[in-house]
């Protein structure tokens, strides 16, 4: 079992550009959550996808959007990048959103916005 | 706004020392408390999920306790080893299924 995988590992963009990050959940998992970890902070919840729908959303602007595919993989899109979007983006998967919410994390994508 | 706080922010101990960290969280609308271990350049690894007041969990030299009435959890490491060096994150789950994380405790264990 490959666990949760994310791509790319690192990414450098400039202000105003758009970026797409990808996540493949752990085998058998149907729910994907995205988190942003800025320097010196804990991971902050962005949104969660289940059955190809956004179920919950954190306090992030509409520039952050996502998608979940029929195979449960997911993308995180960020438009009009700002310097403050530089962070580590973590994807987490889980089997059922109504359990104790035990989530399994990928290694993250490090985004640098110049 | 949910506040999950962890202390200390960082900790430097010698091999063989025992240590503990604290996580405080809102005591209302509690559903679960999670502890993760996160080594540099790796994925956060789940250590424990705790749901009941008075819960105690143990995995090898690492154990955790939970007090939901007063809103805190302790993580203990007995006889620290260099491989225990990592950031330890706690995360609270309330009525929503998202995780609300603390900022973590960075542990460094030296020989």
Coordinates of N, CA and C in Angstrom, one line a residue:
Chain A
X1 N 0.8 -1.2 0.0 CA 0.0 0.0 0.0 C 0.9 1.2 0.0
X2 N 0.7 2.1 -1.0 CA 1.6 3.2 -1.2 C 1.3 4.3 -0.2
X3 N 0.1 4.3 0.5 CA -0.2 5.4 1.4 C -0.7 6.6 0.6
X4 N -0.7 7.7 1.2 CA -1.2 8.9 0.5 C 0.0 9.5 -0.2
X5 N -0.2 9.8 -1.5 CA 0.9 10.4 -2.3 C 0.5 11.8 -2.8
X6 N 1.5 12.6 -2.9 CA 1.2 14.0 -3.4 C 2.2 14.4 -4.4
X7 N 1.8 15.2 -5.4 CA 2.7 15.7 -6.4 C 2.4 17.1 -6.8
X8 N 3.3 17.9 -7.1 CA 4.8 17.6 -7.0 C 5.3 17.8 -5.6
X9 N 6.5 17.5 -5.4 CA 7.1 17.6 -4.1 C 7.4 19.1 -3.7
X10 N 7.9 19.8 -4.7 CA 8.2 21.2 -4.6 C 7.7 21.9 -5.8
X11 N 7.4 23.2 -5.6 CA 6.9 24.0 -6.7 C 7.3 25.5 -6.4
X12 N 7.7 26.1 -7.5 CA 8.0 27.6 -7.3 C 7.2 28.3 -8.4
X13 N 6.4 29.3 -7.9 CA 5.6 30.1 -8.8 C 5.8 31.6 -8.5
X14 N 5.3 32.4 -9.4 CA 5.4 33.9 -9.1 C 4.0 34.4 -8.8
X15 N 3.9 35.5 -8.2 CA 2.7 36.2 -7.8 C 1.8 36.3 -9.0
X16 N 0.5 36.0 -8.8 CA -0.5 36.1 -9.9 C -0.7 34.9 -10.7
X17 N 0.2 33.9 -10.6 CA 0.1 32.7 -11.3 C -1.0 31.8 -10.6
X18 N -1.2 30.7 -11.3 CA -2.2 29.7 -10.8 C -1.4 28.4 -10.6
X19 N -1.8 27.6 -9.6 CA -1.1 26.3 -9.3 C -2.1 25.2 -9.1
X20 N -1.7 24.0 -9.4 CA -2.6 22.8 -9.2 C -1.7 21.8 -8.4
X21 N -2.2 21.3 -7.3 CA -1.5 20.3 -6.5 C -2.4 19.1 -6.6
X22 N -1.7 17.9 -6.5 CA -2.4 16.6 -6.7 C -2.2 15.7 -5.5
X23 N -3.2 14.9 -5.3 CA -3.2 14.0 -4.1 C -3.9 12.7 -4.5
X24 N -3.2 11.6 -4.2 CA -3.9 10.2 -4.3 C -4.1 9.7 -2.9
X25 N -5.3 9.3 -2.6 CA -5.5 8.9 -1.2 C -5.0 7.4 -1.0
X26 N -4.9 7.1 0.3 CA -4.6 5.7 0.7 C -5.7 4.8 0.1
X27 N -5.2 3.6 -0.3 CA -6.1 2.6 -1.0 C -7.3 2.4 -0.1
X28 N -8.5 2.5 -0.7 CA -9.8 2.2 0.0 C -10.4 3.4 0.6
X29 N -9.6 4.5 0.7 CA -10.2 5.8 1.3 C -11.0 6.5 0.3
X30 N -12.0 7.2 0.8 CA -12.9 7.9 -0.1 C -13.0 9.4 0.2
X31 N -12.4 9.8 1.2 CA -12.5 11.2 1.7 C -11.1 11.9 1.7
X32 N -11.0 13.1 1.1 CA -9.7 13.8 1.0 C -9.9 15.1 1.6
X33 N -8.9 15.5 2.5 CA -8.9 16.8 3.1 C -7.6 17.5 2.8
X34 N -7.6 18.8 2.6 CA -6.4 19.6 2.3 C -6.1 20.5 3.5
X35 N -4.8 20.7 3.8 CA -4.4 21.5 4.9 C -3.2 22.4 4.4
X36 N -3.1 23.6 4.9 CA -2.0 24.5 4.6 C -1.2 24.7 5.9
X37 N 0.1 24.5 5.8 CA 0.9 24.8 6.9 C 1.9 25.9 6.6
X38 N 1.7 27.0 7.1 CA 2.6 28.2 6.9 C 3.7 28.1 8.0
X39 N 4.7 28.8 7.8 CA 5.9 28.7 8.7 C 5.5 29.1 10.1
X40 N 5.9 28.2 11.0 CA 5.6 28.5 12.4 C 4.2 28.2 12.9
X41 N 3.4 27.7 12.0 CA 2.0 27.4 12.4 C 1.7 25.9 12.3
X42 N 0.6 25.5 12.9 CA 0.1 24.1 12.7 C -0.7 24.1 11.4
X43 N -0.9 22.9 10.8 CA -1.7 22.8 9.6 C -3.1 23.4 9.8
X44 N -3.5 24.2 8.8 CA -4.8 24.8 8.8 C -5.7 24.1 7.8
X45 N -6.9 23.8 8.2 CA -7.9 23.1 7.3 C -8.3 24.0 6.2
X46 N -8.2 23.5 4.9 CA -8.7 24.3 3.8 C -10.1 23.8 3.4
X47 N -10.2 22.5 3.0 CA -11.5 21.9 2.7 C -11.4 20.4 2.6
X48 N -12.6 19.8 2.5 CA -12.7 18.4 2.5 C -13.6 17.9 1.4
X49 N -13.2 16.9 0.7 CA -14.0 16.3 -0.4 C -14.5 14.9 -0.1
X50 N -15.7 14.6 -0.4 CA -16.3 13.3 -0.2 C -17.3 13.1 -1.3
X51 N -17.3 12.0 -2.0 CA -18.2 11.7 -3.1 C -18.2 12.8 -4.1
X52 N -17.0 13.3 -4.4 CA -16.7 14.3 -5.4 C -17.4 15.7 -5.1
X53 N -17.8 15.9 -3.9 CA -18.4 17.2 -3.5 C -17.6 17.8 -2.3
X54 N -17.5 19.1 -2.3 CA -16.9 19.7 -1.1 C -17.9 19.7 0.0
X55 N -17.4 19.0 1.1 CA -18.3 18.8 2.3 C -18.1 19.9 3.3
X56 N -16.9 20.3 3.5 CA -16.6 21.4 4.5 C -15.6 22.3 4.0
X57 N -15.5 23.5 4.5 CA -14.5 24.4 4.0 C -14.0 25.2 5.2
X58 N -12.8 25.5 5.3 CA -12.2 26.3 6.3 C -12.2 27.8 5.9
X59 N -11.5 28.6 6.6 CA -11.5 30.0 6.4 C -10.5 30.4 5.3
X60 N -10.7 30.0 4.1 CA -9.8 30.3 3.0 C -10.6 31.0 1.9
X61 N -10.0 31.9 1.2 CA -10.8 32.6 0.1 C -11.1 31.7 -1.1
X62 N -12.0 32.3 -1.9 CA -12.4 31.5 -3.1 C -11.3 31.2 -4.1
X63 N -10.2 31.9 -3.9 CA -9.0 31.6 -4.8 C -8.6 30.1 -4.6
X64 N -8.9 29.5 -3.5 CA -8.6 28.1 -3.2 C -9.8 27.3 -3.6
X65 N -9.6 26.4 -4.6 CA -10.7 25.5 -5.0 C -10.1 24.1 -5.2
X66 N -11.1 23.2 -5.3 CA -10.6 21.8 -5.4 C -11.5 21.0 -6.2
X67 N -11.1 19.7 -6.3 CA -11.9 18.8 -7.1 C -11.6 17.4 -6.6
X68 N -12.6 16.5 -6.6 CA -12.3 15.1 -6.4 C -12.8 14.3 -7.5
X69 N -12.0 13.4 -8.0 CA -12.3 12.5 -9.1 C -13.0 11.2 -8.7
X70 N -13.6 10.5 -9.7 CA -14.3 9.3 -9.3 C -13.4 8.2 -8.7
X71 N -12.1 8.3 -8.9 CA -11.2 7.4 -8.3 C -10.7 7.9 -6.9
X72 N -11.3 8.9 -6.4 CA -11.1 9.6 -5.1 C -9.9 10.4 -5.0
X73 N -9.1 10.5 -6.1 CA -7.9 11.4 -6.0 C -8.5 12.8 -6.1
X74 N -7.6 13.7 -5.7 CA -8.1 15.1 -5.6 C -7.0 16.1 -6.1
X75 N -7.5 17.3 -6.4 CA -6.6 18.4 -6.8 C -7.0 19.6 -5.9
X76 N -6.0 20.4 -5.6 CA -6.1 21.7 -5.0 C -5.6 22.7 -6.0
X77 N -6.5 23.7 -6.3 CA -6.1 24.8 -7.2 C -6.1 26.1 -6.4
X78 N -5.0 26.8 -6.7 CA -5.0 28.2 -6.1 C -4.7 29.2 -7.2
X79 N -5.6 30.1 -7.3 CA -5.5 31.2 -8.4 C -4.9 32.5 -7.8
X80 N -4.4 33.3 -8.7 CA -3.9 34.6 -8.3 C -3.0 34.5 -7.1
X81 N -2.0 33.8 -7.2 CA -1.1 33.5 -6.1 C -0.6 34.7 -5.4
X82 N -0.5 34.7 -4.1 CA 0.0 35.8 -3.3 C 1.3 35.2 -2.6
X83 N 2.1 36.2 -2.2 CA 3.3 35.7 -1.4 C 3.0 34.9 -0.2
X84 N 1.9 35.3 0.4 CA 1.4 34.6 1.6 C 0.9 33.2 1.4
X85 N 0.8 32.8 0.2 CA 0.3 31.4 -0.1 C 1.5 30.4 0.0
X86 N 2.7 31.0 0.1 CA 3.9 30.1 0.3 C 3.7 29.3 1.6
X87 N 3.7 28.0 1.4 CA 3.5 27.1 2.5 C 3.7 25.7 2.1
X88 N 3.6 24.8 3.1 CA 3.5 23.3 2.8 C 2.0 22.9 2.7
X89 N 1.6 22.3 1.7 CA 0.2 21.9 1.5 C 0.1 20.4 1.7
X90 N -0.6 20.0 2.7 CA -0.8 18.6 3.1 C -2.1 18.1 2.6
X91 N -2.1 16.9 2.1 CA -3.3 16.2 1.8 C -3.5 15.0 2.8
X92 N -4.7 14.8 3.2 CA -5.0 13.7 4.1 C -6.2 12.9 3.6
X93 N -6.2 11.6 3.8 CA -7.3 10.8 3.4 C -7.9 10.0 4.6
X94 N -9.1 9.7 4.5 CA -9.8 8.9 5.5 C -10.8 8.0 4.8
X95 N -11.3 7.0 5.6 CA -12.2 6.0 5.0 C -13.6 6.5 5.1
X96 N -14.0 7.2 6.2 CA -15.4 7.5 6.4 C -15.4 8.8 7.1
X97 N -16.0 9.8 6.7 CA -15.9 11.1 7.4 C -16.7 11.1 8.7
X98 N -17.5 10.1 9.0 CA -18.3 10.1 10.2 C -17.6 9.2 11.3
X99 N -16.4 8.8 11.1 CA -15.7 8.0 12.2 C -15.0 9.0 13.1
X100 N -14.0 8.5 13.8 CA -13.3 9.4 14.7 C -12.4 10.4 13.9
X101 N -12.6 10.4 12.6 CA -11.9 11.3 11.7 C -10.4 11.0 11.7
X102 N -10.0 9.8 11.9 CA -8.6 9.4 11.8 C -8.2 9.6 10.3
X103 N -7.2 10.5 10.1 CA -6.8 10.9 8.8 C -5.3 10.5 8.6
X104 N -5.0 10.1 7.4 CA -3.6 9.7 7.0 C -3.1 10.7 6.1
X105 N -1.9 11.2 6.3 CA -1.3 12.3 5.6 C -0.3 11.9 4.6
X106 N -0.2 12.7 3.5 CA 0.9 12.6 2.6 C 2.0 13.4 3.1
X107 N 3.2 13.4 2.3 CA 4.4 14.2 2.7 C 4.3 15.7 2.4
X108 N 3.3 16.1 1.6 CA 3.1 17.5 1.4 C 3.8 17.9 0.1
X109 N 3.3 19.1 -0.4 CA 3.9 19.8 -1.5 C 4.3 21.2 -1.0
X110 N 5.6 21.5 -1.2 CA 6.1 22.8 -0.7 C 6.0 23.8 -1.8
X111 N 5.1 24.8 -1.6 CA 4.9 25.8 -2.6 C 5.6 27.1 -2.2
X112 N 6.4 27.6 -3.1 CA 7.1 28.9 -2.9 C 6.6 29.9 -3.9
X113 N 6.1 31.0 -3.5 CA 5.6 32.1 -4.3 C 6.5 33.2 -4.3
X114 N 7.1 33.6 -5.4 CA 8.1 34.7 -5.5 C 7.5 36.0 -6.0
Chain B
X1 N -13.9 30.6 17.2 CA -12.6 30.2 16.8 C -12.1 29.2 17.8
X2 N -11.7 28.0 17.3 CA -11.1 27.0 18.1 C -9.7 27.2 18.3
X3 N -9.2 27.2 19.6 CA -7.8 27.3 19.9 C -7.3 26.0 20.4
X4 N -6.3 25.4 19.8 CA -5.6 24.2 20.3 C -4.2 24.7 20.5
X5 N -3.7 24.6 21.8 CA -2.4 25.1 22.1 C -1.5 24.0 22.6
X6 N -0.3 24.0 22.3 CA 0.7 23.0 22.7 C 1.9 23.7 23.4
X7 N 2.4 23.0 24.4 CA 3.5 23.5 25.1 C 4.4 22.3 25.5
X8 N 5.7 22.5 25.6 CA 6.4 23.7 25.1 C 6.5 23.8 23.6
X9 N 6.9 24.8 23.0 CA 7.1 25.0 21.6 C 8.2 24.1 21.1
X10 N 9.3 24.0 21.9 CA 10.4 23.1 21.5 C 11.0 22.6 22.8
X11 N 11.7 21.5 22.6 CA 12.3 20.8 23.8 C 13.6 20.1 23.3
X12 N 14.6 20.2 24.1 CA 15.9 19.5 23.8 C 16.2 18.7 25.0
X13 N 16.3 17.4 24.8 CA 16.6 16.5 25.9 C 17.7 15.5 25.5
X14 N 18.3 14.9 26.5 CA 19.4 13.9 26.2 C 18.8 12.5 26.2
X15 N 19.5 11.7 25.5 CA 19.1 10.3 25.4 C 18.9 9.7 26.7
X16 N 17.8 9.0 26.9 CA 17.5 8.4 28.2 C 16.5 9.2 29.1
X17 N 16.4 10.5 28.8 CA 15.5 11.3 29.6 C 14.1 11.0 29.2
X18 N 13.2 11.1 30.2 CA 11.8 11.0 29.9 C 11.2 12.4 29.8
X19 N 10.2 12.6 29.0 CA 9.7 13.9 28.8 C 8.2 13.9 28.5
X20 N 7.5 15.0 28.6 CA 6.1 15.1 28.3 C 5.7 16.5 27.7
X21 N 4.7 16.4 26.9 CA 4.2 17.6 26.3 C 2.7 17.8 26.7
X22 N 2.2 19.0 26.5 CA 0.8 19.3 26.8 C 0.1 19.8 25.6
X23 N -1.2 19.4 25.5 CA -2.1 19.9 24.4 C -3.3 20.3 25.1
X24 N -3.7 21.6 24.9 CA -5.0 22.1 25.5 C -6.0 22.4 24.4
X25 N -7.2 22.1 24.6 CA -8.2 22.2 23.5 C -9.6 22.6 24.1
X26 N -10.5 23.0 23.3 CA -11.9 23.4 23.8 C -12.5 22.2 24.4
X27 N -13.1 22.3 25.6 CA -13.8 21.2 26.3 C -15.2 21.0 25.8
X28 N -15.7 22.0 25.0 CA -17.1 21.8 24.5 C -17.1 21.2 23.1
X29 N -18.2 20.5 22.8 CA -18.3 19.8 21.5 C -17.1 19.0 21.1
X30 N -16.6 18.2 22.1 CA -15.5 17.4 21.9 C -15.9 16.1 21.2
X31 N -15.1 15.7 20.3 CA -15.3 14.4 19.6 C -14.1 13.5 19.7
X32 N -12.9 14.0 19.4 CA -11.7 13.2 19.4 C -10.5 14.1 19.5
X33 N -9.4 13.5 20.0 CA -8.2 14.2 20.1 C -7.1 13.3 19.5
X34 N -6.3 13.9 18.6 CA -5.4 13.1 17.8 C -4.0 13.5 18.2
X35 N -3.0 12.6 18.2 CA -1.6 12.9 18.3 C -0.9 12.4 17.1
X36 N -0.1 13.2 16.5 CA 0.7 12.9 15.3 C 2.2 13.1 15.6
X37 N 3.0 12.3 15.0 CA 4.4 12.4 15.1 C 4.9 12.7 13.7
X38 N 5.7 13.8 13.5 CA 6.1 14.3 12.2 C 7.6 14.5 12.1
X39 N 8.2 13.6 11.4 CA 9.7 13.8 11.2 C 9.8 14.6 9.9
X40 N 10.9 15.3 9.9 CA 11.3 16.2 8.8 C 11.3 15.5 7.5
X41 N 10.6 16.0 6.5 CA 10.6 15.5 5.1 C 9.8 14.2 5.0
X42 N 9.0 13.9 6.0 CA 8.1 12.7 6.0 C 6.7 13.1 6.2
X43 N 5.8 12.2 6.1 CA 4.4 12.4 6.4 C 4.1 12.4 7.9
X44 N 3.2 13.2 8.3 CA 2.8 13.1 9.7 C 2.2 11.7 10.0
X45 N 2.6 11.1 11.1 CA 2.3 9.7 11.4 C 1.3 9.7 12.6
X46 N 0.2 9.1 12.4 CA -0.8 9.0 13.5 C -0.2 8.2 14.7
X47 N -0.2 8.7 15.9 CA 0.2 8.0 17.1 C -1.1 7.4 17.8
X48 N -2.0 8.3 18.2 CA -3.1 8.0 19.0 C -4.4 8.8 18.5
X49 N -5.5 8.1 18.6 CA -6.8 8.8 18.6 C -7.5 8.5 19.9
X50 N -7.9 9.6 20.6 CA -8.5 9.4 21.9 C -9.8 10.0 21.9
X51 N -10.8 9.3 22.5 CA -12.2 9.8 22.4 C -12.9 9.9 23.8
X52 N -12.4 9.2 24.8 CA -13.2 9.1 26.0 C -12.4 9.8 27.2
X53 N -13.1 10.5 28.0 CA -12.4 11.2 29.2 C -11.7 10.1 30.0
X54 N -10.5 10.3 30.4 CA -9.8 9.3 31.1 C -9.0 8.3 30.3
X55 N -9.2 8.4 29.0 CA -8.5 7.5 28.1 C -7.0 7.5 28.3
X56 N -6.4 6.4 28.3 CA -4.9 6.3 28.3 C -4.5 5.4 27.2
X57 N -3.6 5.8 26.3 CA -3.1 5.0 25.2 C -1.6 4.8 25.3
X58 N -1.1 3.7 24.8 CA 0.3 3.4 24.9 C 0.8 2.7 23.7
X59 N 2.0 3.2 23.2 CA 2.6 2.5 22.0 C 4.1 2.5 22.3
X60 N 4.6 1.4 22.7 CA 6.0 1.3 23.1 C 6.3 2.2 24.2
X61 N 7.3 3.1 24.0 CA 7.7 4.1 25.1 C 6.9 5.3 25.1
X62 N 5.9 5.4 24.2 CA 5.1 6.6 24.1 C 3.7 6.3 24.7
X63 N 3.2 7.2 25.5 CA 1.8 7.1 26.0 C 1.2 8.4 26.1
X64 N -0.2 8.4 26.2 CA -0.9 9.7 26.2 C -2.1 9.5 27.1
X65 N -2.5 10.6 27.7 CA -3.7 10.6 28.5 C -4.6 11.7 28.1
X66 N -5.9 11.6 28.4 CA -6.9 12.6 27.9 C -7.8 13.0 29.1
X67 N -8.0 14.3 29.2 CA -9.0 14.9 30.1 C -9.9 15.8 29.3
X68 N -11.1 15.3 29.0 CA -12.0 16.1 28.1 C -12.8 17.2 28.9
X69 N -12.9 16.9 30.2 CA -13.7 17.9 31.0 C -12.9 19.2 31.2
X70 N -11.6 19.1 31.4 CA -10.8 20.3 31.5 C -10.0 20.7 30.2
X71 N -10.1 19.8 29.2 CA -9.6 20.2 27.9 C -8.1 20.1 27.8
X72 N -7.5 18.9 28.2 CA -6.1 18.8 28.0 C -5.7 17.3 27.8
X73 N -4.6 17.2 27.1 CA -4.0 15.8 26.9 C -2.5 15.9 27.1
X74 N -1.9 14.9 27.7 CA -0.5 14.8 27.8 C 0.1 13.7 27.0
X75 N 1.2 14.0 26.4 CA 2.0 12.9 25.7 C 3.3 12.7 26.4
X76 N 3.6 11.4 26.8 CA 4.8 11.1 27.5 C 5.7 10.2 26.6
X77 N 7.0 10.5 26.7 CA 8.0 9.7 26.1 C 8.9 9.2 27.2
X78 N 9.0 7.9 27.4 CA 9.9 7.4 28.4 C 11.2 7.0 27.8
X79 N 12.3 7.4 28.4 CA 13.6 7.0 27.9 C 13.9 7.4 26.5
X80 N 13.8 8.7 26.2 CA 13.9 9.3 24.9 C 15.1 8.7 24.1
X81 N 14.9 8.5 22.8 CA 16.0 8.0 21.9 C 16.1 9.1 20.8
X82 N 17.3 9.1 20.1 CA 17.5 10.1 19.0 C 16.4 9.9 18.0
X83 N 15.9 8.7 17.7 CA 14.9 8.5 16.7 C 13.5 9.1 17.1
X84 N 13.4 9.5 18.3 CA 12.2 10.2 18.8 C 12.1 11.6 18.4
X85 N 13.3 12.1 17.9 CA 13.3 13.5 17.4 C 12.3 13.8 16.3
X86 N 11.4 14.7 16.5 CA 10.4 15.0 15.6 C 9.5 16.1 16.1
X87 N 8.6 16.5 15.4 CA 7.5 17.5 15.9 C 6.3 16.7 16.2
X88 N 5.8 16.9 17.4 CA 4.6 16.2 17.9 C 3.4 17.1 17.8
X89 N 2.4 16.8 17.0 CA 1.2 17.6 16.8 C 0.0 17.0 17.5
X90 N -0.8 17.8 18.1 CA -2.1 17.3 18.5 C -3.1 18.0 17.7
X91 N -4.3 17.4 17.5 CA -5.4 17.9 16.7 C -6.7 17.6 17.3
X92 N -7.6 18.5 17.4 CA -8.9 18.4 18.0 C -9.9 18.2 16.9
X93 N -10.9 17.3 17.1 CA -12.0 17.2 16.3 C -13.3 17.4 17.1
X94 N -14.1 18.4 16.7 CA -15.3 18.6 17.4 C -16.5 18.1 16.6
X95 N -17.5 18.8 16.4 CA -18.7 18.3 15.7 C -18.4 18.2 14.2
X96 N -17.5 19.0 13.7 CA -17.1 18.9 12.3 C -16.1 17.9 12.2
X97 N -15.9 17.4 11.0 CA -14.9 16.3 10.8 C -13.5 16.8 10.4
X98 N -13.3 18.1 10.5 CA -12.0 18.6 10.2 C -11.1 18.4 11.4
X99 N -9.8 18.5 11.2 CA -8.8 18.5 12.3 C -8.4 19.9 12.6
X100 N -8.4 20.3 13.8 CA -7.8 21.6 14.2 C -6.5 21.4 15.0
X101 N -5.4 21.8 14.4 CA -4.1 21.5 14.9 C -3.6 22.5 15.8
X102 N -2.7 22.1 16.8 CA -1.9 23.0 17.5 C -0.7 23.3 16.7
X103 N 0.2 24.1 17.2 CA 1.4 24.5 16.4 C 2.6 23.4 16.6
X104 N 2.4 22.5 17.5 CA 3.3 21.4 17.6 C 4.4 21.7 18.7
X105 N 5.0 20.6 19.1 CA 6.2 20.6 20.0 C 7.3 19.9 19.3
X106 N 8.4 20.7 19.1 CA 9.5 20.2 18.4 C 10.5 19.5 19.4
X107 N 10.7 18.2 19.3 CA 11.6 17.5 20.2 C 12.9 17.2 19.6
X108 N 14.0 17.5 20.2 CA 15.3 17.1 19.7 C 15.9 16.3 20.9
X109 N 16.3 15.0 20.5 CA 17.0 14.1 21.5 C 18.4 13.9 21.0
X110 N 19.4 14.3 21.9 CA 20.8 14.1 21.6 C 21.5 13.1 22.4
X111 N 22.6 12.6 21.9 CA 23.3 11.5 22.6 C 24.0 12.1 23.8

